[in-house]
Short mmCIF file of C-alpha atoms in Angstrom, two decimals:
data_model
loop_
_atom_site.label_atom_id
_atom_site.label_comp_id
_atom_site.label_asym_id
_atom_site.label_seq_id
_atom_site.Cartn_x
_atom_site.Cartn_y
_atom_site.Cartn_z
CA MET A 1135 -25.76 -1.35 -15.52
CA ASN A 1136 -27.83 1.41 -17.14
CA LEU A 1137 -26.34 4.46 -18.90
CA LYS A 1138 -26.88 6.79 -15.92
CA GLU A 1139 -25.13 4.44 -13.51
CA LYS A 1140 -22.29 3.92 -15.97
CA GLU A 1141 -21.80 7.66 -16.37
CA GLU A 1142 -21.75 8.14 -12.59
CA ARG A 1143 -19.09 5.45 -12.26
CA ILE A 1144 -16.99 6.99 -15.01
CA GLN A 1145 -17.15 10.37 -13.29
CA GLU A 1146 -16.03 8.77 -10.03
CA VAL A 1147 -13.10 7.12 -11.82
CA LEU A 1148 -12.11 10.49 -13.31
CA THR A 1149 -12.16 12.36 -10.01
CA ARG A 1150 -11.85 10.17 -6.91
CA SER A 1151 -8.29 9.88 -5.56
CA ILE A 1152 -6.91 11.36 -8.78
CA SER A 1153 -3.90 13.69 -8.72
CA LYS A 1154 -3.05 14.20 -12.40
CA ILE A 1155 -3.67 12.49 -15.74
CA TYR A 1156 -1.24 12.48 -18.69
CA PRO A 1157 -1.64 13.77 -21.32
CA THR A 1158 -5.07 15.07 -20.22
CA SER A 1159 -8.13 13.99 -18.25
CA GLU A 1160 -10.18 14.67 -21.40
CA LYS A 1161 -8.21 11.99 -23.28
CA PHE A 1162 -8.82 9.53 -20.44
CA ALA A 1163 -12.54 10.38 -20.43
CA GLU A 1164 -12.67 9.86 -24.20
CA LEU A 1165 -11.25 6.33 -23.81
CA LEU A 1166 -13.65 5.49 -20.98
CA HIS A 1167 -16.60 6.56 -23.14
CA SER A 1168 -15.37 4.64 -26.19
CA ASN A 1169 -16.95 1.34 -25.04
CA ARG A 1170 -13.66 -0.37 -25.90
CA PRO A 1171 -12.26 -2.73 -23.23
CA LEU A 1172 -9.02 -1.14 -22.07
CA ARG A 1173 -5.86 -2.85 -20.79
CA ILE A 1174 -5.15 -1.22 -17.44
CA TYR A 1175 -2.42 -2.08 -14.98
CA MET A 1176 -0.76 -1.03 -11.78
CA GLY A 1177 2.64 -2.28 -10.65
CA ILE A 1178 3.91 -2.95 -7.16
CA ASP A 1179 7.36 -4.10 -6.02
CA PRO A 1180 7.43 -6.74 -3.26
CA THR A 1181 9.81 -4.80 -0.99
CA ALA A 1182 7.90 -5.96 2.10
CA THR A 1183 5.60 -8.88 2.98
CA TYR A 1184 2.48 -6.75 3.09
CA VAL A 1185 0.34 -4.47 0.93
CA HIS A 1186 -0.84 -1.35 2.77
CA LEU A 1187 -3.70 1.14 2.51
CA GLY A 1188 -1.59 3.47 0.39
CA HIS A 1189 -1.47 0.80 -2.33
CA ALA A 1190 -5.14 0.02 -1.79
CA THR A 1191 -6.10 3.44 -3.16
CA ASN A 1192 -4.92 2.21 -6.57
CA TYR A 1193 -6.60 -1.19 -6.27
CA LEU A 1194 -9.90 0.45 -5.36
CA LEU A 1195 -9.58 2.51 -8.55
CA LEU A 1196 -8.77 -0.65 -10.51
CA ARG A 1197 -11.87 -2.31 -9.06
CA ARG A 1198 -14.05 0.57 -10.27
CA LEU A 1199 -12.53 0.18 -13.74
CA HIS A 1200 -13.02 -3.60 -13.61
CA GLN A 1201 -16.69 -3.06 -12.81
CA LEU A 1202 -16.88 -0.96 -15.99
CA GLY A 1203 -15.73 -4.03 -17.95
CA HIS A 1204 -12.06 -3.21 -18.52
CA LYS A 1205 -9.15 -5.67 -18.46
CA ILE A 1206 -7.23 -5.31 -15.19
CA ILE A 1207 -3.64 -6.48 -14.72
CA VAL A 1208 -1.87 -6.60 -11.37
CA LEU A 1209 1.83 -6.46 -12.11
CA VAL A 1210 4.27 -7.48 -9.41
CA GLY A 1211 7.81 -6.22 -9.96
CA ASP A 1212 9.73 -9.24 -8.74
CA PHE A 1213 12.57 -8.38 -11.16
CA THR A 1214 12.57 -4.60 -10.57
CA ALA A 1215 12.57 -5.15 -6.80
CA MET A 1216 16.04 -6.63 -7.19
CA ILE A 1217 17.20 -3.33 -8.74
CA GLY A 1218 15.48 -1.01 -6.27
CA ASP A 1219 13.13 1.86 -7.09
CA PRO A 1220 14.92 5.19 -6.48
CA SER A 1221 11.62 7.11 -6.39
CA ASP A 1222 11.45 9.62 -3.54
CA LYS A 1223 14.67 8.29 -2.00
CA LYS A 1224 17.51 10.32 -0.49
CA ALA A 1225 19.90 7.42 -0.99
CA ALA A 1226 20.07 4.27 -3.13
CA ARG A 1227 17.45 1.73 -2.11
CA GLN A 1228 18.79 -1.55 -0.80
CA ARG A 1229 18.61 -4.24 -3.46
CA LEU A 1230 16.75 -7.43 -2.61
CA THR A 1231 17.85 -11.00 -3.29
CA LYS A 1232 15.70 -13.52 -5.18
CA ASN A 1233 14.92 -15.32 -1.92
CA GLU A 1234 13.85 -12.09 -0.21
CA VAL A 1235 11.57 -11.23 -3.13
CA LYS A 1236 10.09 -14.73 -3.13
CA LYS A 1237 9.40 -14.53 0.60
CA ASN A 1238 7.78 -11.10 0.32
CA LEU A 1239 5.62 -12.25 -2.61
CA LYS A 1240 4.09 -15.16 -0.74
CA ASP A 1241 0.76 -13.56 0.28
CA PHE A 1242 0.52 -10.64 -2.17
CA LYS A 1243 -2.25 -12.10 -4.31
CA LYS A 1244 -4.27 -13.07 -1.24
CA GLN A 1245 -4.02 -9.54 0.18
CA ILE A 1246 -4.82 -7.79 -3.10
CA GLY A 1247 -7.66 -10.28 -3.58
CA LYS A 1248 -9.44 -8.60 -0.68
CA ILE A 1249 -10.14 -5.78 -3.15
CA LEU A 1250 -9.92 -7.25 -6.65
CA ASP A 1251 -11.93 -10.29 -7.69
CA PHE A 1252 -9.41 -12.84 -8.99
CA LYS A 1253 -12.23 -15.40 -9.21
CA ASP A 1254 -14.15 -13.50 -11.90
CA LYS A 1255 -14.28 -15.94 -14.83
CA LYS A 1256 -16.05 -13.63 -17.29
CA ASN A 1257 -13.38 -10.92 -17.08
CA PRO A 1258 -10.40 -12.42 -15.21
CA VAL A 1259 -8.04 -10.12 -13.35
CA GLU A 1260 -4.49 -11.06 -14.36
CA PHE A 1261 -1.66 -11.41 -11.84
CA VAL A 1262 1.73 -11.32 -13.54
CA LEU A 1263 5.42 -11.03 -12.59
CA ASN A 1264 7.71 -8.81 -14.67
CA SER A 1265 10.59 -11.28 -14.45
CA LYS A 1266 8.68 -13.15 -17.17
CA TRP A 1267 10.01 -10.67 -19.75
CA LEU A 1268 12.69 -8.59 -18.03
CA SER A 1269 14.85 -11.62 -17.24
CA LYS A 1270 14.99 -12.38 -20.98
CA LEU A 1271 16.35 -8.99 -22.06
CA ASN A 1272 19.98 -8.99 -23.21
CA PHE A 1273 22.52 -6.17 -23.22
CA ASN A 1274 21.53 -5.14 -26.76
CA ASP A 1275 17.95 -4.73 -25.57
CA LEU A 1276 19.06 -2.59 -22.64
CA VAL A 1277 21.16 -0.34 -24.88
CA GLU A 1278 18.16 0.06 -27.20
CA LEU A 1279 15.95 1.01 -24.24
CA ALA A 1280 18.50 3.48 -22.90
CA SER A 1281 18.84 5.17 -26.31
CA ASN A 1282 15.37 6.67 -25.83
CA PHE A 1283 16.50 8.88 -22.93
CA THR A 1284 19.22 11.42 -22.24
CA VAL A 1285 21.25 11.72 -19.07
CA GLN A 1286 19.73 15.19 -18.66
CA GLN A 1287 16.24 13.66 -18.64
CA MET A 1288 17.25 11.20 -15.94
CA LEU A 1289 18.80 13.94 -13.84
CA GLU A 1290 15.58 15.95 -13.98
CA ARG A 1291 14.31 13.59 -11.32
CA ASP A 1292 14.14 15.66 -8.12
CA ASN A 1293 15.80 13.18 -5.80
CA PHE A 1294 18.67 12.56 -8.25
CA GLU A 1295 19.27 16.29 -8.57
CA LYS A 1296 19.28 16.74 -4.79
CA ARG A 1297 21.71 13.88 -4.26
CA LEU A 1298 24.12 15.35 -6.80
CA LYS A 1299 23.98 18.76 -5.12
CA GLU A 1300 24.57 17.13 -1.75
CA GLN A 1301 27.43 15.07 -3.26
CA LYS A 1302 25.72 11.82 -2.32
CA PRO A 1303 26.34 8.69 -4.42
CA LEU A 1304 24.15 8.19 -7.47
CA TYR A 1305 24.62 4.72 -8.93
CA VAL A 1306 24.33 3.86 -12.63
CA HIS A 1307 22.03 0.89 -11.91
CA GLU A 1308 19.44 3.33 -10.51
CA PHE A 1309 18.98 4.67 -14.07
CA PHE A 1310 17.94 1.16 -15.11
CA TYR A 1311 14.85 1.18 -12.93
CA PRO A 1312 12.64 3.54 -15.01
CA LEU A 1313 13.81 1.70 -18.15
CA MET A 1314 12.70 -1.63 -16.70
CA GLN A 1315 9.40 -0.28 -15.40
CA GLY A 1316 8.87 1.47 -18.71
CA TYR A 1317 9.39 -1.79 -20.60
CA ASP A 1318 6.55 -3.31 -18.57
CA SER A 1319 4.14 -1.11 -20.55
CA ILE A 1320 5.48 -2.54 -23.80
CA ALA A 1321 5.25 -6.14 -22.61
CA LEU A 1322 1.68 -5.64 -21.38
CA ASP A 1323 0.60 -3.56 -24.42
CA ALA A 1324 -1.01 -1.22 -21.90
CA ASP A 1325 -3.62 1.43 -22.62
CA ILE A 1326 -3.47 2.88 -19.11
CA GLU A 1327 -1.09 2.71 -16.17
CA ILE A 1328 -2.10 3.71 -12.65
CA GLY A 1329 0.20 4.61 -9.76
CA GLY A 1330 0.94 7.08 -6.99
CA THR A 1331 2.43 10.49 -7.73
CA ASP A 1332 5.81 9.19 -6.57
CA GLN A 1333 5.77 6.91 -9.64
CA THR A 1334 5.15 9.69 -12.20
CA PHE A 1335 8.70 9.66 -13.61
CA ASN A 1336 8.72 5.88 -14.06
CA MET A 1337 5.24 5.76 -15.60
CA LEU A 1338 6.03 8.56 -18.06
CA ALA A 1339 9.17 6.64 -19.06
CA GLY A 1340 6.83 3.82 -20.03
CA ARG A 1341 4.71 6.25 -22.03
CA THR A 1342 7.82 7.36 -23.95
CA LEU A 1343 8.90 3.78 -24.66
CA LEU A 1344 5.44 2.64 -25.78
CA GLN A 1345 5.33 5.53 -28.24
CA ALA A 1346 8.79 4.63 -29.55
CA TYR A 1347 8.30 0.86 -29.80
CA LYS A 1348 4.62 0.56 -30.73
CA GLN A 1349 3.56 4.08 -31.76
CA LYS A 1350 0.88 3.78 -29.09
CA GLU A 1351 -0.39 6.40 -26.65
CA LYS A 1352 -0.57 5.31 -23.02
CA ILE A 1353 -2.62 7.23 -20.46
CA VAL A 1354 -0.83 7.73 -17.14
CA VAL A 1355 -3.12 8.18 -14.13
CA THR A 1356 -1.44 9.37 -10.93
CA THR A 1357 -3.34 8.91 -7.69
CA THR A 1358 -3.10 10.88 -4.48
CA LEU A 1359 -0.59 9.72 -1.88
CA LEU A 1360 -1.76 9.25 1.68
CA GLU A 1361 0.06 12.12 3.37
CA ASN A 1362 -0.38 14.25 6.44
CA PRO A 1363 -1.70 17.49 4.88
CA VAL A 1364 0.06 19.54 7.56
CA THR A 1365 3.52 17.94 7.64
CA GLY A 1366 3.58 16.40 4.17
CA GLU A 1367 4.87 13.12 5.63
CA LYS A 1368 3.69 9.81 4.14
CA LEU A 1369 1.12 8.01 6.28
CA MET A 1370 1.99 4.68 4.64
CA SER A 1371 5.49 3.56 3.66
CA LYS A 1372 6.89 0.06 3.25
CA SER A 1373 10.47 1.30 3.27
CA LEU A 1374 9.88 3.16 6.55
CA GLY A 1375 7.98 0.24 8.06
CA THR A 1376 4.86 2.33 8.67
CA GLY A 1377 1.32 1.94 7.47
CA ILE A 1378 -1.71 -0.27 7.84
CA GLY A 1379 -1.32 -3.62 6.10
CA LEU A 1380 -4.19 -5.40 4.38
CA ASP A 1381 -3.07 -8.58 6.17
CA GLU A 1382 -3.55 -7.12 9.65
CA SER A 1383 -6.19 -8.26 12.12
CA PRO A 1384 -9.42 -6.24 12.43
CA ALA A 1385 -8.43 -4.90 15.87
CA SER A 1386 -4.97 -3.91 14.69
CA MET A 1387 -6.37 -2.21 11.59
CA PHE A 1388 -8.94 -0.37 13.70
CA GLY A 1389 -6.43 0.73 16.32
CA LYS A 1390 -3.88 1.97 13.78
CA THR A 1391 -6.57 3.94 11.96
CA MET A 1392 -7.52 5.63 15.24
CA ALA A 1393 -3.87 6.63 15.63
CA LEU A 1394 -3.83 8.53 12.32
CA PRO A 1395 -3.66 12.34 12.56
CA ASP A 1396 -7.03 14.11 12.68
CA GLU A 1397 -6.15 16.25 9.67
CA ALA A 1398 -5.97 13.12 7.46
CA ILE A 1399 -9.54 11.96 8.19
CA ILE A 1400 -11.26 13.25 5.05
CA GLN A 1401 -8.57 12.11 2.62
CA CYS A 1402 -8.61 8.65 4.18
CA PHE A 1403 -12.40 8.47 3.73
CA VAL A 1404 -11.92 9.32 0.04
CA ASP A 1405 -8.89 7.12 -0.65
CA CYS A 1406 -9.40 4.16 1.71
CA THR A 1407 -13.15 3.47 1.79
CA ASP A 1408 -16.06 2.77 -0.55
CA LEU A 1409 -18.23 5.40 1.10
CA PRO A 1410 -20.01 7.55 -1.55
CA LEU A 1411 -18.39 10.95 -2.14
CA ALA A 1412 -21.65 12.74 -1.27
CA GLU A 1413 -21.64 11.09 2.15
CA ILE A 1414 -17.99 11.99 2.66
CA GLU A 1415 -18.86 15.60 1.84
CA ASN A 1416 -21.41 15.54 4.67
CA ILE A 1417 -18.75 14.18 7.04
CA LYS A 1418 -16.47 17.03 5.96
CA LYS A 1419 -19.21 19.52 6.83
CA GLU A 1420 -19.67 17.88 10.23
CA LEU A 1421 -15.94 18.21 10.90
CA HIS A 1422 -15.92 21.89 9.95
CA ALA A 1423 -19.01 22.45 12.09
CA GLY A 1424 -17.12 21.26 15.19
CA ALA A 1425 -17.81 17.53 15.36
CA ASN A 1426 -15.37 15.57 17.53
CA PRO A 1427 -12.64 14.21 15.18
CA ARG A 1428 -12.42 11.08 17.36
CA ASP A 1429 -16.02 10.15 16.56
CA LEU A 1430 -15.52 10.65 12.82
CA LYS A 1431 -12.28 8.68 12.95
CA MET A 1432 -14.20 5.89 14.68
CA ARG A 1433 -16.49 5.82 11.64
CA LEU A 1434 -13.45 5.83 9.34
CA ALA A 1435 -11.85 2.91 11.19
CA TRP A 1436 -15.12 0.95 11.04
CA GLU A 1437 -15.47 1.54 7.28
CA ILE A 1438 -11.89 0.43 6.61
CA VAL A 1439 -12.16 -2.74 8.69
CA LYS A 1440 -15.54 -3.53 7.10
CA LEU A 1441 -13.97 -3.31 3.63
CA TYR A 1442 -11.42 -6.02 4.41
CA HIS A 1443 -13.05 -8.12 7.14
CA GLY A 1444 -16.81 -7.51 6.97
CA ASP A 1445 -19.42 -5.82 9.20
CA LYS A 1446 -19.26 -8.26 12.11
CA GLU A 1447 -15.48 -8.03 12.50
CA ALA A 1448 -15.68 -4.25 12.21
CA ASP A 1449 -18.18 -4.19 15.09
CA LYS A 1450 -15.93 -6.45 17.19
CA ALA A 1451 -12.88 -4.28 16.52
CA LYS A 1452 -14.81 -1.15 17.49
CA ASN A 1453 -16.05 -2.74 20.72
CA PHE A 1454 -12.53 -3.87 21.59
CA PHE A 1455 -11.15 -0.39 21.02
CA VAL A 1456 -13.86 1.23 23.13
CA THR A 1457 -13.32 -1.25 25.96
CA ALA A 1458 -9.52 -1.12 25.92
CA PHE A 1459 -8.95 2.55 25.30
CA GLN A 1460 -12.00 4.75 25.78
CA LYS A 1461 -13.06 3.02 28.98
CA LYS A 1462 -9.43 2.99 30.07
CA GLU A 1463 -9.35 -0.59 31.25
CA ILE A 1464 -5.59 -0.59 30.72
CA PRO A 1465 -4.04 0.36 34.09
CA ALA A 1466 -2.39 3.75 34.36
CA ASP A 1467 0.53 2.21 36.28
CA ILE A 1468 1.25 -0.41 33.62
CA LYS A 1469 4.66 -2.04 34.07
CA ILE A 1470 7.29 -0.96 31.54
CA ILE A 1471 10.31 -3.08 30.64
CA LYS A 1472 13.27 -2.01 28.52
CA THR A 1473 14.90 -4.59 26.30
CA THR A 1474 17.07 -4.96 23.22
CA LYS A 1475 15.72 -5.60 19.72
CA GLY A 1476 15.44 -9.31 18.97
CA ALA A 1477 14.97 -10.41 22.58
CA LEU A 1478 12.75 -13.48 23.05
CA LEU A 1479 9.34 -12.60 24.46
CA MET A 1480 9.30 -15.89 26.36
CA ASP A 1481 12.47 -14.94 28.25
CA ILE A 1482 11.13 -11.51 29.15
CA LEU A 1483 7.90 -12.88 30.64
CA LEU A 1484 9.80 -15.58 32.53
CA LYS A 1485 12.28 -13.11 33.96
CA ASN A 1486 9.47 -10.85 35.19
CA ASN A 1487 7.42 -13.70 36.68
CA LEU A 1488 4.53 -13.19 34.29
CA VAL A 1489 4.61 -16.87 33.35
CA LYS A 1490 5.79 -19.74 35.54
CA SER A 1491 7.73 -21.72 32.95
CA LYS A 1492 8.42 -22.12 29.25
CA SER A 1493 5.64 -24.70 29.10
CA ASP A 1494 3.30 -22.20 30.76
CA PHE A 1495 4.27 -19.62 28.11
CA ARG A 1496 3.60 -22.07 25.27
CA ARG A 1497 0.17 -22.96 26.73
CA LEU A 1498 -0.65 -19.25 27.01
CA VAL A 1499 0.24 -18.67 23.35
CA ALA A 1500 -1.58 -21.81 22.15
CA GLY A 1501 -4.71 -20.78 24.05
CA GLY A 1502 -4.79 -17.30 22.54
CA GLY A 1503 -4.11 -15.66 25.88
CA LEU A 1504 -1.28 -13.42 24.74
CA SER A 1505 -1.98 -10.48 22.45
CA GLU A 1506 -0.95 -6.99 21.52
CA ILE A 1507 -3.22 -4.33 22.98
CA ASN A 1508 -4.63 -3.71 19.49
CA GLY A 1509 -6.03 -7.25 19.63
CA GLU A 1510 -3.49 -9.00 17.40
CA LYS A 1511 -2.66 -12.41 18.89
CA ILE A 1512 0.88 -13.58 19.53
CA THR A 1513 0.88 -16.99 17.84
CA GLU A 1514 4.55 -18.01 17.80
CA PRO A 1515 6.30 -19.34 20.95
CA THR A 1516 9.57 -18.06 19.48
CA ALA A 1517 8.26 -14.49 19.05
CA LYS A 1518 10.91 -11.79 19.31
CA ILE A 1519 10.61 -8.11 20.21
CA GLU A 1520 11.19 -5.99 17.11
CA LYS A 1521 9.42 -2.78 18.22
CA ASP A 1522 7.81 -1.09 21.22
CA ILE A 1523 4.77 -3.14 22.16
CA THR A 1524 1.99 -3.22 24.75
CA LEU A 1525 0.75 -6.70 25.68
CA LYS A 1526 -2.29 -8.16 27.35
CA ILE A 1527 -1.34 -11.33 29.22
CA GLY A 1528 -4.29 -13.49 30.18
CA LYS A 1529 -7.33 -11.55 31.37
CA LYS A 1530 -5.83 -9.02 33.77
CA ASN A 1531 -2.10 -8.51 33.25
CA PHE A 1532 -0.67 -5.81 31.01
CA LEU A 1533 2.94 -5.15 30.10
CA LYS A 1534 4.62 -2.48 27.99
CA ILE A 1535 7.95 -3.42 26.38
CA GLU A 1536 10.15 -0.67 24.97
CA LEU A 1537 13.37 -0.99 22.98
CA LYS A 1538 16.47 0.52 24.57
#
């Protein structure tokens, strides 16, 4: 790439989806202009089976840095997930077992690979697990790590302070988490760490430890969280079971994007798409000039699906949404059934005469004739109801199932 293009990309890295940079954005800019390949990483704990659009903001930033020639490391916190990140939590996070972590990890690389190029042989993107080094630490190592922080520093964390005031339990093992995440920076010899603003405390702990152990300065780049600008609520959260997963079908991804609040449209264009910022600025002007938010959100949904599934699938998802929702082909008097969580879908359809037999149900599933209204196919004959769901059964039948 020529110098002008490189400078434009650097400026995008410095501004797009960025919340705050430690110690300063000027120091980050100086490193980016140094022509030295930098070691840059972002960590994610496998607390669920999917990676969502909130994480993708960081991976899109990593991809821009990879295109500038820097060394990118995707760190998966398989060890730290068994401790539980207390960030932004009102109570201690449930600790995961080794088997749960292993199960959640299964498709992580495949999902993240929709953004980052793990096949690049000239500048390979690394995919590493922090159990490689954290599992080898002994008690002496942990005491040494802990000696770099005071209890007062730990209690400065907002959620810890709130829990103490509310007389809620605060467990000693929760103090270990920032120490473990901080040690990741030492093990990786990182120049830069990237993460959401909810990870600021943990990432700065790593900055402190890297200075103490290696006398090295680490830049911490915090990215914007996908939040409703009116309510402040997270739009994507693994712990709350919300969000749009990178492993979802095009129709599901499109439909869930259309369900996002109108006030989040512009931020989602910035954080969740590759659309140039100048073009997004024009969309912002259209919105302020009175354009229908639904039409702009349709564009947003198309751009997001295109990023992960390609143009053709994005077109199909859009057409499905228009047919199913805008043209109101779903009947207004759709049948609603109440059931308990975990009930077998097969039993529900049998009981309500929507299939003739268990064999009929299995044939329906095998033939792709049973799907959620967002287009996601039901593929398992043993499928259970875990949430409220609207189904399309065959070509004409619709059914809404709600949990009691």
